[in-house]
Amino acid sequence: MSASRATSIRPLVVSTDDGLVDDLLRLLAAAGAEAELATGGPALRRGHRDAPLVLVGADALGSGGLRSLPRRPGLVVVATGELPAAEWARAVELGAERVAVLPADESWLLARVATAVRSPVERGWLVAVGGCCGGAGASTVATAVALAAAPDVLLVDGDPWGGGLDLVLGAERADGLRWPDLAGLRGRVSGDALLAALPEIGGVHVLAHSRDDPGPAPDDAVLAVTEAARSAGCPVVVDLSRGAPGGASTVLGEADLAVLVVPGRLRAATAARLLVEAPGSLWSAAHVVVGRVPGGLSRADVTDLVGRPVVAELAHDRSAAPRGERGQPPEVGVRSPLGGVARRILTVVRSVAAGRAGTGVR
């Protein structure tokens, strides 16, 4: 994992109840954290000031040393039974955000600890790539962007009828989960666990559709997957080619950058304009990659016709088709046409994502 990923820090446990301390140490271990134990003196003052989370046992609510300290966020009182009114009042005096009663609140407390012991990470950006028509090359462009952004990037297959994006990456024989295995995902998912379960080639984790069981992935599953990776600091590239069925609204609504691949032909550019100008179109803010065609439209012609900025122009790459037929991923080296396009897209999306982070927009 990249250096920006989460690192563990030590919550403070304040209790002399051996049974409760054992329970809390077990919970902390499950969240990947170690505890700092203190009941008074300098260790209590230091931990109360610096710890990301303070877990106060109900037995310690009457502690004079604890009650003398200033209020702070991230203080939770933990009990093994319902608190009497007097102890509730003491918890309120301490400024407790919640009284967690074990074992009923164990799941909540585990999630709270896991959140507290993770250092802030830079949220991963999201690029959605689509084609204005069949054969535009969106899957190849999406794969090239992922390869250029590697290591530690997620490539998501949004085209259930495309034969499997793992073929483009050359990962069809790699072990790992495909969409049918994850179609039931909902809500919050561990990004690190997700990435570890997927096929990985050249630093790119790929979630592909299955050739044995094709079908659109549910919107909730698409959102869960992309959000899990981004929350863990992992950039995400989604291929939404061939009309973007299944999850298109979810991905395009969340994307930092939408890229529409348009071959330099009159019919393709006209189709792109219709797609961009359709009422309520999710592609209305897309940037365009123009696929250069001998004798076809120029970059300026496509810009005028589609009405959207051109982020890059893709020259014909004679190696692309042979590499694909041999099961080799696209070439994204310095002199590669696809590599140049991918790096231009990365420059734009990183700039957009940085601007949103600076203004607090997500």
GROMACS .gro file of C-alpha atoms in nm, residues 34-189:
model
  156
   34GLU     CA    1  -0.281  -0.100   2.078
   35ALA     CA    2  -0.400   0.068   2.396
   36GLU     CA    3  -0.235   0.309   2.634
   37LEU     CA    4  -0.351   0.234   2.990
   38ALA     CA    5  -0.363   0.505   3.255
   39THR     CA    6  -0.569   0.582   3.565
   40GLY     CA    7  -0.399   0.896   3.694
   41GLY     CA    8  -0.090   1.114   3.707
   42PRO     CA    9   0.114   1.243   3.411
   43ALA     CA   10   0.027   0.940   3.194
   44LEU     CA   11  -0.344   1.019   3.224
   45ARG     CA   12  -0.295   1.390   3.148
   46ARG     CA   13  -0.072   1.316   2.849
   47GLY     CA   14  -0.299   1.047   2.706
   48HIS     CA   15  -0.611   1.254   2.762
   49ARG     CA   16  -0.449   1.537   2.565
   50ASP     CA   17  -0.292   1.340   2.279
   51ALA     CA   18  -0.487   1.016   2.225
   52PRO     CA   19  -0.721   0.999   1.924
   53LEU     CA   20  -0.988   0.839   2.145
   54VAL     CA   21  -1.037   0.808   2.521
   55LEU     CA   22  -1.231   0.505   2.652
   56VAL     CA   23  -1.337   0.558   3.012
   57GLY     CA   24  -1.468   0.262   3.208
   58ALA     CA   25  -1.777   0.320   3.418
   59ASP     CA   26  -1.569   0.231   3.725
   60ALA     CA   27  -1.348   0.538   3.662
   61LEU     CA   28  -1.626   0.797   3.637
   62GLY     CA   29  -1.564   0.909   3.994
   63SER     CA   30  -1.191   0.960   3.941
   64GLY     CA   31  -1.086   1.299   4.066
   65GLY     CA   32  -0.790   1.311   3.827
   66LEU     CA   33  -1.012   1.250   3.527
   67ARG     CA   34  -1.279   1.499   3.635
   68SER     CA   35  -1.013   1.770   3.681
   69LEU     CA   36  -0.915   1.753   3.314
   70PRO     CA   37  -1.076   1.978   3.051
   71ARG     CA   38  -1.342   1.845   2.819
   72ARG     CA   39  -1.224   1.705   2.488
   73PRO     CA   40  -1.386   1.546   2.182
   74GLY     CA   41  -1.356   1.172   2.129
   75LEU     CA   42  -1.431   1.056   2.482
   76VAL     CA   43  -1.653   0.748   2.520
   77VAL     CA   44  -1.772   0.594   2.845
   78VAL     CA   45  -1.784   0.213   2.835
   79ALA     CA   46  -1.997   0.005   3.071
   80THR     CA   47  -2.106  -0.356   3.102
   81GLY     CA   48  -2.459  -0.262   3.209
   82GLU     CA   49  -2.698   0.032   3.216
   83LEU     CA   50  -2.560   0.324   3.417
   84PRO     CA   51  -2.738   0.458   3.727
   85ALA     CA   52  -2.856   0.819   3.703
   86ALA     CA   53  -2.564   0.951   3.910
   87GLU     CA   54  -2.307   0.790   3.680
   88TRP     CA   55  -2.492   0.919   3.372
   89ALA     CA   56  -2.457   1.267   3.518
   90ARG     CA   57  -2.082   1.216   3.560
   91ALA     CA   58  -2.052   1.096   3.200
   92VAL     CA   59  -2.228   1.415   3.088
   93GLU     CA   60  -1.993   1.626   3.301
   94LEU     CA   61  -1.694   1.464   3.125
   95GLY     CA   62  -1.843   1.557   2.787
   96ALA     CA   63  -1.880   1.195   2.674
   97GLU     CA   64  -2.002   1.164   2.316
   98ARG     CA   65  -2.171   0.834   2.403
   99VAL     CA   66  -2.210   0.571   2.671
  100ALA     CA   67  -2.136   0.235   2.506
  101VAL     CA   68  -2.285  -0.066   2.686
  102LEU     CA   69  -2.117  -0.399   2.616
  103PRO     CA   70  -2.187  -0.635   2.456
  104ALA     CA   71  -2.484  -0.463   2.287
  105ASP     CA   72  -2.276  -0.171   2.152
  106GLU     CA   73  -1.969  -0.373   2.059
  107SER     CA   74  -2.015  -0.327   1.682
  108TRP     CA   75  -2.054   0.049   1.719
  109LEU     CA   76  -1.751   0.073   1.948
  110LEU     CA   77  -1.537  -0.134   1.711
  111ALA     CA   78  -1.627   0.098   1.421
  112ARG     CA   79  -1.560   0.405   1.638
  113VAL     CA   80  -1.217   0.277   1.736
  114ALA     CA   81  -1.133   0.186   1.375
  115THR     CA   82  -1.220   0.538   1.264
  116ALA     CA   83  -1.020   0.701   1.543
  117VAL     CA   84  -0.698   0.506   1.486
  118ARG     CA   85  -0.676   0.587   1.117
  119SER     CA   86  -0.471   0.891   1.023
  120PRO     CA   87  -0.637   1.123   0.773
  121VAL     CA   88  -0.571   1.012   0.417
  122GLU     CA   89  -0.597   1.202   0.093
  123ARG     CA   90  -0.914   1.087  -0.078
  124GLY     CA   91  -0.854   0.905  -0.405
  125TRP     CA   92  -0.977   1.075  -0.722
  126LEU     CA   93  -1.226   0.919  -0.964
  127VAL     CA   94  -1.214   0.925  -1.345
  128ALA     CA   95  -1.505   0.791  -1.553
  129VAL     CA   96  -1.422   0.706  -1.914
  130GLY     CA   97  -1.688   0.637  -2.176
  131GLY     CA   98  -1.720   0.607  -2.552
  132CYS     CA   99  -1.965   0.796  -2.769
  133CYS     CA  100  -2.007   0.487  -2.988
  134GLY     CA  101  -1.903   0.125  -3.008
  135GLY     CA  102  -1.535   0.074  -3.080
  136ALA     CA  103  -1.434   0.424  -2.970
  137GLY     CA  104  -1.151   0.283  -2.757
  138ALA     CA  105  -1.277   0.387  -2.413
  139SER     CA  106  -1.171   0.061  -2.248
  140THR     CA  107  -0.818   0.099  -2.383
  141VAL     CA  108  -0.799   0.462  -2.268
  142ALA     CA  109  -0.932   0.374  -1.922
  143THR     CA  110  -0.679   0.093  -1.886
  144ALA     CA  111  -0.398   0.322  -2.001
  145VAL     CA  112  -0.494   0.584  -1.741
  146ALA     CA  113  -0.489   0.319  -1.468
  147LEU     CA  114  -0.150   0.186  -1.578
  148ALA     CA  115  -0.005   0.537  -1.590
  149ALA     CA  116  -0.137   0.606  -1.238
  150ALA     CA  117  -0.003   0.277  -1.093
  151PRO     CA  118   0.087   0.149  -0.846
  152ASP     CA  119  -0.209   0.127  -0.613
  153VAL     CA  120  -0.499   0.221  -0.842
  154LEU     CA  121  -0.834   0.050  -0.900
  155LEU     CA  122  -0.967  -0.014  -1.252
  156VAL     CA  123  -1.342  -0.088  -1.253
  157ASP     CA  124  -1.525  -0.256  -1.540
  158GLY     CA  125  -1.855  -0.078  -1.607
  159ASP     CA  126  -1.937  -0.262  -1.931
  160PRO     CA  127  -2.097  -0.602  -1.863
  161TRP     CA  128  -2.106  -0.689  -2.231
  162GLY     CA  129  -1.747  -0.597  -2.311
  163GLY     CA  130  -1.595  -0.939  -2.253
  164GLY     CA  131  -1.423  -0.849  -1.927
  165LEU     CA  132  -1.184  -0.560  -1.872
  166ASP     CA  133  -0.929  -0.803  -1.730
  167LEU     CA  134  -0.866  -0.911  -2.090
  168VAL     CA  135  -0.749  -0.559  -2.179
  169LEU     CA  136  -0.515  -0.558  -1.882
  170GLY     CA  137  -0.392  -0.911  -1.952
  171ALA     CA  138  -0.521  -1.031  -1.614
  172GLU     CA  139  -0.783  -1.284  -1.723
  173ARG     CA  140  -0.592  -1.570  -1.554
  174ALA     CA  141  -0.512  -1.378  -1.236
  175ASP     CA  142  -0.678  -1.501  -0.920
  176GLY     CA  143  -0.928  -1.275  -0.748
  177LEU     CA  144  -1.289  -1.167  -0.732
  178ARG     CA  145  -1.502  -1.049  -1.025
  179TRP     CA  146  -1.830  -0.854  -1.029
  180PRO     CA  147  -2.063  -1.152  -0.966
  181ASP     CA  148  -1.880  -1.210  -0.637
  182LEU     CA  149  -1.934  -0.849  -0.526
  183ALA     CA  150  -2.275  -0.762  -0.671
  184GLY     CA  151  -2.434  -0.784  -0.326
  185LEU     CA  152  -2.211  -0.519  -0.166
  186ARG     CA  153  -2.389  -0.237   0.012
  187GLY     CA  154  -2.282   0.048   0.236
  188ARG     CA  155  -1.941   0.080   0.398
  189VAL     CA  156  -1.669  -0.160   0.280
   0.00000   0.00000   0.00000
